[in-house]
mmCIF file of C-alpha atoms in Angstrom:
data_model
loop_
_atom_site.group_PDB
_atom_site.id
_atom_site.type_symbol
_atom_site.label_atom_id
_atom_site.label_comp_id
_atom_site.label_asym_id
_atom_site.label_seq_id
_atom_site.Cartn_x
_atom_site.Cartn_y
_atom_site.Cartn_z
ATOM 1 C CA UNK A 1 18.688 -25.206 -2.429
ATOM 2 C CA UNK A 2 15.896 -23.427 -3.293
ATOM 3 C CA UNK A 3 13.780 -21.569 -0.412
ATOM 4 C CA UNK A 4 10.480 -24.073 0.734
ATOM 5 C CA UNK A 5 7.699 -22.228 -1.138
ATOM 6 C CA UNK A 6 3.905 -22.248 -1.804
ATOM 7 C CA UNK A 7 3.006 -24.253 -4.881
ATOM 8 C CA UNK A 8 1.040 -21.834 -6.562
ATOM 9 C CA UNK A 9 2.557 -20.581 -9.795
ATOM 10 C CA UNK A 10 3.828 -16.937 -9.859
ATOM 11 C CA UNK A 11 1.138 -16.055 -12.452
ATOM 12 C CA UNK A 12 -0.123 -12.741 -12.912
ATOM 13 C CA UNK A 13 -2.351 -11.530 -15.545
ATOM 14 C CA UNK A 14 -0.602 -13.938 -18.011
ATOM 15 C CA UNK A 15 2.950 -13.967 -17.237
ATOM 16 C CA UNK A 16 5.271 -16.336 -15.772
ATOM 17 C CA UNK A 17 6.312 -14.904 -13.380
ATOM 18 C CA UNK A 18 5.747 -12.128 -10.455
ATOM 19 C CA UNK A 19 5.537 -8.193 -11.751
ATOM 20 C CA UNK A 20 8.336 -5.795 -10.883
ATOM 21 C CA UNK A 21 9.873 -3.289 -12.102
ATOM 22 C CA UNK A 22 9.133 -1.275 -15.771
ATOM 23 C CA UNK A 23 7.494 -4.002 -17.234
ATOM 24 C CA UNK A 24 5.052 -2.486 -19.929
ATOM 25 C CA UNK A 25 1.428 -3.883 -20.016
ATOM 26 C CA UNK A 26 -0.808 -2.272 -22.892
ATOM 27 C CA UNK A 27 -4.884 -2.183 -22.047
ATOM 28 C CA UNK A 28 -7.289 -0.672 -23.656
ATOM 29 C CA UNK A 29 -9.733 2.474 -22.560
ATOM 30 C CA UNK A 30 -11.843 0.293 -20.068
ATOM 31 C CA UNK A 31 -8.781 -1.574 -18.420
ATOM 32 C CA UNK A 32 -8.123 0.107 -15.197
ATOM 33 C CA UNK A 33 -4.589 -0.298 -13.810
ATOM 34 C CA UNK A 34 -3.923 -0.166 -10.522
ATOM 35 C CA UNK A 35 -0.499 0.203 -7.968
ATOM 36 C CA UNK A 36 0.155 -2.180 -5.186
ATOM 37 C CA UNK A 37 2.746 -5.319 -4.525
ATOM 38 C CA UNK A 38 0.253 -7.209 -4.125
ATOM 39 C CA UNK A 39 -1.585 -9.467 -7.012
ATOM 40 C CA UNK A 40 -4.422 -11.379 -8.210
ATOM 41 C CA UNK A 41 -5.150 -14.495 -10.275
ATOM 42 C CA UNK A 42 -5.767 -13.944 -14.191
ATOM 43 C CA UNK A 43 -9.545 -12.961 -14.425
ATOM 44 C CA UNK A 44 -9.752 -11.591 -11.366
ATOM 45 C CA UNK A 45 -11.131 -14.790 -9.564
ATOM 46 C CA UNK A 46 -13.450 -14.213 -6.580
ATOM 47 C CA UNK A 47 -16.397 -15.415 -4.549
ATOM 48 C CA UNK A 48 -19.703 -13.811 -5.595
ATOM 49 C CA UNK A 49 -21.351 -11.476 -3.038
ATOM 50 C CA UNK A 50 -23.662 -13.427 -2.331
ATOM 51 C CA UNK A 51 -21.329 -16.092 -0.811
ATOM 52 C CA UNK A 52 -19.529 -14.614 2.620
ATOM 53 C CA UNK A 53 -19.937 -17.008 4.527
ATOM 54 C CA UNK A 54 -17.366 -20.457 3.213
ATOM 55 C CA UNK A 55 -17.409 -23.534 5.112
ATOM 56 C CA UNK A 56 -14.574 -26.310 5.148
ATOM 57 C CA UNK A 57 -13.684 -29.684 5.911
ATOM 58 C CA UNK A 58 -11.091 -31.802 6.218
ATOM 59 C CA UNK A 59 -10.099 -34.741 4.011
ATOM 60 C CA UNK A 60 -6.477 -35.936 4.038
ATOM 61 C CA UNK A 61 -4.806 -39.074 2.313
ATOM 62 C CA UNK A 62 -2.059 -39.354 4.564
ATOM 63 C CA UNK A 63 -2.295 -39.036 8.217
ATOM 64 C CA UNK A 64 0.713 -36.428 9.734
ATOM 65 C CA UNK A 65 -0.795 -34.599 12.338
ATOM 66 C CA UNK A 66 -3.770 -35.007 14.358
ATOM 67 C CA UNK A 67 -7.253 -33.690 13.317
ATOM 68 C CA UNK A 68 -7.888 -31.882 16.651
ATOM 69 C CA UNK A 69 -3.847 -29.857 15.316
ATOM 70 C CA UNK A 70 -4.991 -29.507 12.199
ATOM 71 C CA UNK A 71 -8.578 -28.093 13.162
ATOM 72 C CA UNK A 72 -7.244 -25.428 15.756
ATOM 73 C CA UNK A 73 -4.051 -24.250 13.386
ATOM 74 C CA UNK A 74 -6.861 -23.699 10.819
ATOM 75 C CA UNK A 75 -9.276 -22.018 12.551
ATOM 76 C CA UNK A 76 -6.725 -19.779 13.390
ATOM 77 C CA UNK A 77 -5.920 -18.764 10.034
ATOM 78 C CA UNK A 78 -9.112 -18.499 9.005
ATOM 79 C CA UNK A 79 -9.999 -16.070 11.717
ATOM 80 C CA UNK A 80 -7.199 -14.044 10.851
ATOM 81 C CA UNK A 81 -8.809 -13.461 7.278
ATOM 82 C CA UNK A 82 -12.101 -13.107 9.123
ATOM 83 C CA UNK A 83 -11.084 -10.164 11.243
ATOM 84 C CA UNK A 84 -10.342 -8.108 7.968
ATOM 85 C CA UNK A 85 -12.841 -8.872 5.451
ATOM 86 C CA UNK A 86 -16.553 -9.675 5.261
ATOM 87 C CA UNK A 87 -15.900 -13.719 5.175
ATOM 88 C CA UNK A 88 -17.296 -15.680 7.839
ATOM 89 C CA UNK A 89 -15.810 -19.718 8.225
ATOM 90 C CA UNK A 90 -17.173 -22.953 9.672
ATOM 91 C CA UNK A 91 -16.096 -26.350 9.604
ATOM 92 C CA UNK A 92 -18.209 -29.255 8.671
ATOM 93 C CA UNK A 93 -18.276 -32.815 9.392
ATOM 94 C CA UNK A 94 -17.551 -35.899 7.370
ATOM 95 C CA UNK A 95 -19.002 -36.376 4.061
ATOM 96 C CA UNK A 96 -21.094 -32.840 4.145
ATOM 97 C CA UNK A 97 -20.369 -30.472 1.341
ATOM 98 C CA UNK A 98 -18.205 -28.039 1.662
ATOM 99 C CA UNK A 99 -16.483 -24.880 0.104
ATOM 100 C CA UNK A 100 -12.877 -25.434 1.135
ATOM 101 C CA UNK A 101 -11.142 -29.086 1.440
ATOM 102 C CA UNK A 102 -7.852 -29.086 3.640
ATOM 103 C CA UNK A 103 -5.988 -32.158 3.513
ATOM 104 C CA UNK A 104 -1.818 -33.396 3.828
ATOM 105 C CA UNK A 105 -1.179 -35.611 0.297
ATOM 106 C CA UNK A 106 1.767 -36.293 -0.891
ATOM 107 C CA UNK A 107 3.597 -36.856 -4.414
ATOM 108 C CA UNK A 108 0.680 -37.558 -7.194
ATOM 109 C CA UNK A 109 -2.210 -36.901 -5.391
ATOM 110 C CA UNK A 110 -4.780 -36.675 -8.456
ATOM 111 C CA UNK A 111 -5.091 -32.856 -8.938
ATOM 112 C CA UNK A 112 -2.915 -32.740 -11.757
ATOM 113 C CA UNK A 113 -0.197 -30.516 -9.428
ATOM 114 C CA UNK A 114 2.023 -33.288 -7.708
ATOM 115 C CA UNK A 115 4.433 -32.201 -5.069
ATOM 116 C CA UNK A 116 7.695 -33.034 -4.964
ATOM 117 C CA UNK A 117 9.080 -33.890 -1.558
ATOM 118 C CA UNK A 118 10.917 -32.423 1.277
ATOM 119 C CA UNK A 119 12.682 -28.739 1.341
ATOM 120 C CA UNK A 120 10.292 -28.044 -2.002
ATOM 121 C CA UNK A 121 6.556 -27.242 -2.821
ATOM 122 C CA UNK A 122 5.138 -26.526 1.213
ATOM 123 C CA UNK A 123 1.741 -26.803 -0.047
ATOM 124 C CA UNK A 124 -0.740 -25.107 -2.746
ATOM 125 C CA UNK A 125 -4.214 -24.031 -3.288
ATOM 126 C CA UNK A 126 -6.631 -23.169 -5.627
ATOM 127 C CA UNK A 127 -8.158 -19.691 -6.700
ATOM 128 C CA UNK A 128 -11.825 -19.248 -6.117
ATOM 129 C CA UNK A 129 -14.108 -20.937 -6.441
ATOM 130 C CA UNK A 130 -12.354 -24.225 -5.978
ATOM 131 C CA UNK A 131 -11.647 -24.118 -3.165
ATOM 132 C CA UNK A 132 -8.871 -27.116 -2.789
ATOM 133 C CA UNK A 133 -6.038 -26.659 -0.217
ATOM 134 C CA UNK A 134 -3.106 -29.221 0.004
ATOM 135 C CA UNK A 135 -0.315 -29.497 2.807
ATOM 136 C CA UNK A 136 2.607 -31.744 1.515
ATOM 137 C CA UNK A 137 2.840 -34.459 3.924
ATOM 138 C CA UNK A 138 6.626 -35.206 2.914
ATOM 139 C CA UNK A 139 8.003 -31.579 3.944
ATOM 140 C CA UNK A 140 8.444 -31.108 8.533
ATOM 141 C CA UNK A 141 5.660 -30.041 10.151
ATOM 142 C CA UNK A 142 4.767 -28.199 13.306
ATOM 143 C CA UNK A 143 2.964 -25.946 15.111
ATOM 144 C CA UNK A 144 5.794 -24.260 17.093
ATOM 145 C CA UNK A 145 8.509 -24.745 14.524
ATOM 146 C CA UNK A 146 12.736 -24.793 14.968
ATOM 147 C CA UNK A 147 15.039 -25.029 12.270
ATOM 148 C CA UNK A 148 14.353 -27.758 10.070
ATOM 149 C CA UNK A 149 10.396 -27.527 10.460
ATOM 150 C CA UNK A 150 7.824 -25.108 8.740
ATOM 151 C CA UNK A 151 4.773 -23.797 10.645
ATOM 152 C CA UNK A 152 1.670 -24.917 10.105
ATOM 153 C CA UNK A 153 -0.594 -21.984 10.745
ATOM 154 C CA UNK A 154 1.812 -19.661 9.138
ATOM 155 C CA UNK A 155 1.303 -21.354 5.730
ATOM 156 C CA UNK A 156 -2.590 -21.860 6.306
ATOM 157 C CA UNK A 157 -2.638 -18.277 6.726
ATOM 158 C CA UNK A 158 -0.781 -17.956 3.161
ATOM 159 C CA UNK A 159 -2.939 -20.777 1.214
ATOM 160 C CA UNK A 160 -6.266 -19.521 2.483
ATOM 161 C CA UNK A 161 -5.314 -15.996 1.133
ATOM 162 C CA UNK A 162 -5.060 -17.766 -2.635
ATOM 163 C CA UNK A 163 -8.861 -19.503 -1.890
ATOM 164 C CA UNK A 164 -10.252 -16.194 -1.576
ATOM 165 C CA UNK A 165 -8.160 -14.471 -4.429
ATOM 166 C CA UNK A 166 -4.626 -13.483 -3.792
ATOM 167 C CA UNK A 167 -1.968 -14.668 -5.579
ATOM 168 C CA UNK A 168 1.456 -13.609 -4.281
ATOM 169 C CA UNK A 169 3.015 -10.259 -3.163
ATOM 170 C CA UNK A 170 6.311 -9.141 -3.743
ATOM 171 C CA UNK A 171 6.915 -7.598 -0.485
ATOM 172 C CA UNK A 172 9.142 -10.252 1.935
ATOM 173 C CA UNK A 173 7.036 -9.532 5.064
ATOM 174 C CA UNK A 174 3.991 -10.022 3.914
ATOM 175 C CA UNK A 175 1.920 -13.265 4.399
ATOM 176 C CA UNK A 176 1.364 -13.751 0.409
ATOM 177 C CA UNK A 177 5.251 -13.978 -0.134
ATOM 178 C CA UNK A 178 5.719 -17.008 -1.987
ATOM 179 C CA UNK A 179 8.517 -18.335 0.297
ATOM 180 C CA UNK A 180 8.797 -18.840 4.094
ATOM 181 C CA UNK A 181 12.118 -20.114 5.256
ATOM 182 C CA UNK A 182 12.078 -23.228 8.261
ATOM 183 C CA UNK A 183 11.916 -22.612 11.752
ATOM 184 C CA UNK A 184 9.966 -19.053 11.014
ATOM 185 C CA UNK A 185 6.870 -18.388 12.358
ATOM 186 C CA UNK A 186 5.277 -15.950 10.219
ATOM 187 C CA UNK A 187 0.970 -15.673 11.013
ATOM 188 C CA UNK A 188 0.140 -11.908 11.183
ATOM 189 C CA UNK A 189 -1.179 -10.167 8.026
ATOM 190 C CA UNK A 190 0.723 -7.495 6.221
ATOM 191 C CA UNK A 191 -0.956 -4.350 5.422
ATOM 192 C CA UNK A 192 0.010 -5.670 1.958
ATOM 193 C CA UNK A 193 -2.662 -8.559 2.480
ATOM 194 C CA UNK A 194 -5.463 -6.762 3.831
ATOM 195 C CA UNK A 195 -4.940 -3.690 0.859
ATOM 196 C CA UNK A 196 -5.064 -5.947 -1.201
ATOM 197 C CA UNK A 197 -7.461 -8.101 -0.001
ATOM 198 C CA UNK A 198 -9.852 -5.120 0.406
ATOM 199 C CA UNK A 199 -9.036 -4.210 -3.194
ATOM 200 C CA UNK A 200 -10.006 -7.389 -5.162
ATOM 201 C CA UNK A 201 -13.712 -7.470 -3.647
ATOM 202 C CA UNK A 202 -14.094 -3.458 -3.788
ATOM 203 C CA UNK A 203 -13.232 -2.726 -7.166
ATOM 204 C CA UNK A 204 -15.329 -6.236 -8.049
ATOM 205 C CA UNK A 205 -18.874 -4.083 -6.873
ATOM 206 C CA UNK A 206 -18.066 -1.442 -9.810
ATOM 207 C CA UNK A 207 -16.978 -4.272 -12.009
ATOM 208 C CA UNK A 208 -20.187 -6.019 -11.832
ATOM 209 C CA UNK A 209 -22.237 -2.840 -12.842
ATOM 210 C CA UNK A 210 -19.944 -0.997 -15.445
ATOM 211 C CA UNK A 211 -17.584 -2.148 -18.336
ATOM 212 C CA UNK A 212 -14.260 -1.878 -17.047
ATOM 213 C CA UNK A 213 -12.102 -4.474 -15.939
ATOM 214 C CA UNK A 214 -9.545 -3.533 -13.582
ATOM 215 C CA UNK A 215 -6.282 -4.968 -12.810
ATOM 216 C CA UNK A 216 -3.818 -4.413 -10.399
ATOM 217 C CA UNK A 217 0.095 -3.144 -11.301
ATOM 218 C CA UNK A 218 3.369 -3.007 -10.222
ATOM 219 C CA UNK A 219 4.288 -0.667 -12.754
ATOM 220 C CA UNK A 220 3.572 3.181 -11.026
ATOM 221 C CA UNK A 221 4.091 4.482 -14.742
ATOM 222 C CA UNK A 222 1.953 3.032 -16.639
ATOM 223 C CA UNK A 223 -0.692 3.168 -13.998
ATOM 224 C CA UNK A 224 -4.168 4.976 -14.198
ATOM 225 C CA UNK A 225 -5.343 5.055 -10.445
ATOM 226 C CA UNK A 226 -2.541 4.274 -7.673
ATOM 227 C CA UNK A 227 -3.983 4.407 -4.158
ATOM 228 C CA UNK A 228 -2.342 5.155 -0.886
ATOM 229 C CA UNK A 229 -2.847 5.453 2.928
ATOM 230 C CA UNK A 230 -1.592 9.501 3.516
ATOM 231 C CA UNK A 231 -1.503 11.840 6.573
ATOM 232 C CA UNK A 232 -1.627 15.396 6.512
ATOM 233 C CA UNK A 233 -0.167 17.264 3.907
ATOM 234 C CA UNK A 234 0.905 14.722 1.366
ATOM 235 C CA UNK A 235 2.079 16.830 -1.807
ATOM 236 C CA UNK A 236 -1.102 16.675 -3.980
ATOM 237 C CA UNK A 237 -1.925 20.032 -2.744
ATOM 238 C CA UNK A 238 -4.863 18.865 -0.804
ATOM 239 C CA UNK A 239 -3.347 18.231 3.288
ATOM 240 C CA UNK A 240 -5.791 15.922 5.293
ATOM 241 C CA UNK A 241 -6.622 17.195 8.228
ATOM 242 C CA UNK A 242 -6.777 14.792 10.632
ATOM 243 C CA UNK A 243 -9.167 12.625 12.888
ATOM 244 C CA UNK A 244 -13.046 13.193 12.668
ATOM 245 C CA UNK A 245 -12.432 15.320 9.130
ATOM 246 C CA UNK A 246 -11.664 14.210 5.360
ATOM 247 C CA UNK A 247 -11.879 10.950 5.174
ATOM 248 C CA UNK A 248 -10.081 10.013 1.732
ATOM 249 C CA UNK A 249 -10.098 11.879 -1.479
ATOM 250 C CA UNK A 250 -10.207 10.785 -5.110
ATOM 251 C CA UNK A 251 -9.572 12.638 -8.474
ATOM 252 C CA UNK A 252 -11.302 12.727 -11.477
ATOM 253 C CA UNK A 253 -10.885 10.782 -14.371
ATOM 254 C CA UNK A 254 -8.377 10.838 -16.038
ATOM 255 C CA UNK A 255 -6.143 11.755 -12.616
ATOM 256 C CA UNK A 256 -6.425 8.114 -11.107
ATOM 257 C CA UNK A 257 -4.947 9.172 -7.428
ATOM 258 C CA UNK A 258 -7.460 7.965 -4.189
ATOM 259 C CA UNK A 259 -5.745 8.759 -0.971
ATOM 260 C CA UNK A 260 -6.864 7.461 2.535
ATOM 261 C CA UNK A 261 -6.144 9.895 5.458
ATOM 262 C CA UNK A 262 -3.898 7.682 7.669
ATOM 263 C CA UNK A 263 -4.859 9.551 11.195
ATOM 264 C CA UNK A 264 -8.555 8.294 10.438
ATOM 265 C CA UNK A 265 -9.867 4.968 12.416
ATOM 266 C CA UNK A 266 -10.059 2.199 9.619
ATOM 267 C CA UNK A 267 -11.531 -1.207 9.983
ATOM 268 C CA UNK A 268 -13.508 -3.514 7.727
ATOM 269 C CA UNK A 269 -17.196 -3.713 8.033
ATOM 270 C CA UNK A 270 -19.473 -2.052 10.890
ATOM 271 C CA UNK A 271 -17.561 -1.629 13.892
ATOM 272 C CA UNK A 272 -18.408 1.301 16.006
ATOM 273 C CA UNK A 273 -15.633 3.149 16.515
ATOM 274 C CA UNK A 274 -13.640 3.222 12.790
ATOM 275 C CA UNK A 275 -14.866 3.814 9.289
ATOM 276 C CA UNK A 276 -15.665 1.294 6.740
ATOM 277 C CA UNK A 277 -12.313 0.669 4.722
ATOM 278 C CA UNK A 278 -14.415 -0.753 1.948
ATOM 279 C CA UNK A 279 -17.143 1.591 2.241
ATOM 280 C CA UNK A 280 -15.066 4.729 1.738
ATOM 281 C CA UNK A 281 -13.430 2.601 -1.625
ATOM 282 C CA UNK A 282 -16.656 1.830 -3.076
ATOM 283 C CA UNK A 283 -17.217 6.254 -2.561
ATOM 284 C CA UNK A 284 -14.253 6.940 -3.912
ATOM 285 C CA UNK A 285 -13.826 4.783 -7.011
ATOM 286 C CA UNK A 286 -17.131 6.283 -7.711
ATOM 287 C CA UNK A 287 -15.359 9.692 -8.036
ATOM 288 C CA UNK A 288 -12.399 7.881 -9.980
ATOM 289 C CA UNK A 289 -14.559 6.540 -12.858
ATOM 290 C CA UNK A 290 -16.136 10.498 -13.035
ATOM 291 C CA UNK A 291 -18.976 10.337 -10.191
ATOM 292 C CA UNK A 292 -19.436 13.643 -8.161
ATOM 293 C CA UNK A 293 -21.715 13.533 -5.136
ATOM 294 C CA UNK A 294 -24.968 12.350 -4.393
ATOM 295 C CA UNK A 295 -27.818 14.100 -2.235
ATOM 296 C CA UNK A 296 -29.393 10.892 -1.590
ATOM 297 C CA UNK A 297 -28.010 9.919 2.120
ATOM 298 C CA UNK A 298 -28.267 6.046 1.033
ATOM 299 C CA UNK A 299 -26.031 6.233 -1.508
ATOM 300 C CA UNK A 300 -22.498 5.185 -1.630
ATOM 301 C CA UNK A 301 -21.799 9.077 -3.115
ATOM 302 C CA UNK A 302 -23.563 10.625 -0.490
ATOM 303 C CA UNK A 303 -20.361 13.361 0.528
ATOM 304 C CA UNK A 304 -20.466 12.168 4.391
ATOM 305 C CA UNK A 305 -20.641 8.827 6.410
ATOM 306 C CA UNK A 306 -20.786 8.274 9.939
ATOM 307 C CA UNK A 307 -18.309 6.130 11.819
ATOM 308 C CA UNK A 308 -19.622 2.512 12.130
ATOM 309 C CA UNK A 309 -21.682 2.598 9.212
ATOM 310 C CA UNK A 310 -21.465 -0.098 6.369
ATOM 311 C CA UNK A 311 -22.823 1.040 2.845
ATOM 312 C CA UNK A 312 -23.189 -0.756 -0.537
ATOM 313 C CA UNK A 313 -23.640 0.285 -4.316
ATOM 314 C CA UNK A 314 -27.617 2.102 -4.295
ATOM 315 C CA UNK A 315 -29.553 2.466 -8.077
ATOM 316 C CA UNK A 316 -28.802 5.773 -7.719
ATOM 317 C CA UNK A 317 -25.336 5.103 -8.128
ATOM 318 C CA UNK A 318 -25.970 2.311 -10.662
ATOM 319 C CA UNK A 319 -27.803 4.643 -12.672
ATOM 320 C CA UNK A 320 -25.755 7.451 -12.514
ATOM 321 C CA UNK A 321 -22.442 5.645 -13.884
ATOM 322 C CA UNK A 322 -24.857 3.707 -16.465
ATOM 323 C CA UNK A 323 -26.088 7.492 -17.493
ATOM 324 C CA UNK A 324 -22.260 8.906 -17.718
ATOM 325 C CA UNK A 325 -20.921 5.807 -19.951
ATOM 326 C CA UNK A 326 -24.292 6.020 -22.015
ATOM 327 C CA UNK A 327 -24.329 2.035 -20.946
#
């Protein structure tokens, strides 16, 4: 029997099914590949950046666990997300609108994707800005599972990664692996998650102001930026050199290599004692689409940032990548 697995279809960028391998993708000059395991829905779905802050409620047609279960497994998961991107998540009550509806349904439940009983489909959920998220209410559930019964949280933790843009990753540990066997509890994030997490809503801030399109790759030969977390010398002929130094560094078009420096203090947003993860991406996809630096200090090209410091796109940037593309 098949392994119990999310509902969402293994389809990336127009295939049917997930990316490995020497698969060849042609793209023209403003397609951007990029190298990961993880991937994203077709089009590149996401929430605008103007919406951070998602709220959710509850609506089920069958009743399988109780609400107060329900509400603490998924605040759980949510917070998870929270703690490594910009998204902030609140519940509300009854019949108030919300972003995200979480509900157990079971067979036909009027969204066109019926599930198909125990030991199949655990659950499924929608790409943004739907925001739907379904539990099959025919499958074993439970929040501290044995053989037999599949974690809740675990597979909150997978769904709400597909409401804010991930579709599934081909490496087994991490939380956007399509299956989870019973009995396994399986709730932390994989640095394959939060990469490429980080990745869908960075490289969406030089979408939004240029003419690429970028889209990410399994294929490391065909290509045109990978990006990697490095420590000292690295064989690109440019060592890091440790905490409190370089940062990251980024080539020039048409090189396509951005490397983190791995001995650095990451996090995600303004926290006092690591640099901005997304901050330092925004600099140095700058550099990969043929920016050099800035010598205005509120710019995301600005050579230097200090630890704790957020930063997003300035006009000077805007302006300068308009000026270089003639756009």
């Amino acid at each position: 029997m098949m392994m119990p697995r999310c509902g969402v279809p293994d389809i990336t960028n127009g295939t049917t099914s997930m990316r490995s391998g020497k698969k060849k993708h042609h793209h023209g000059p403003n397609s951007l590949h990029t190298v990961s395991h993880y991937s994203f829905f077709p089009g590149h779905p996401r929430w605008p950046a103007s919406k951070t802050h998602l709220t959710y409620r509850f609506h089920s047609s069958v009743q399988i666990t109780s609400i107060d279960t329900l509400r603490s497994v998924c605040s759980q998961a949510f917070a998870r997300w929270a703690q490594v991107t910009l998204f902030s998540f609140q519940e509300v009550q009854g019949g108030n609108a919300a972003d995200i509806e979480i509900g157990f349904h079971r067979g036909d439940h009027g969204d066109n994707a019926p599930f198909d009983g125990p030991r199949g489909t655990l659950a499924h959920a929608y790409s943004p800005t739907i925001g739907k998220f379904h539990y099959d209410a025919d499958e074993s559930w439970g929040t501290n599972p044995s053989p037999g019964v599949t974690d809740l949280e675990s597979v909150a933790v997978h769904e709400i990664g597909h409401l804010l843009g991930l579709m599934h990753s081909s490496v087994p540990g991490a939380i956007m692996y399509p299956t989870i066997p019973s009995g396994v509890t399986k709730r932390q994030l994989h640095g394959d998650d939060i990469q490429g997490i980080r990745t869908l809503y960075a490289f969406a801030t030089w979408l939004s102001v240029t003419h690429f399109t970028f889209e990410e790759t399994q294929d490391y030969t065909n290509a045109d930026i990978t990006i990697g977390v490095h420590s000292s010398d690295h064989g690109d002929g440019h060592p890091f050199d440790g905490p409190g130094g370089t940062l990251a560094h980024a080539y020039a078009p048409t090189d396509g290599r951005f490397h983190y420096d791995a001995d650095e203090t990451w996090a995600i947003g303004s926290v006092p004692s690591a640099f901005d993860l997304e901050t330092v991406a925004l600099h140095e996809i700058g550099h990969l689409l043929g920016l050099e630096h800035s010598s205005i200090e509120d710019v995301i090209m600005f050579p230097t940032i200090p630890i704790g410091v957020r930063k997003g796109l300035h006009g000077d940037d805007v302006q300068g990548i308009l000026a270089l593309y003639s756009i």
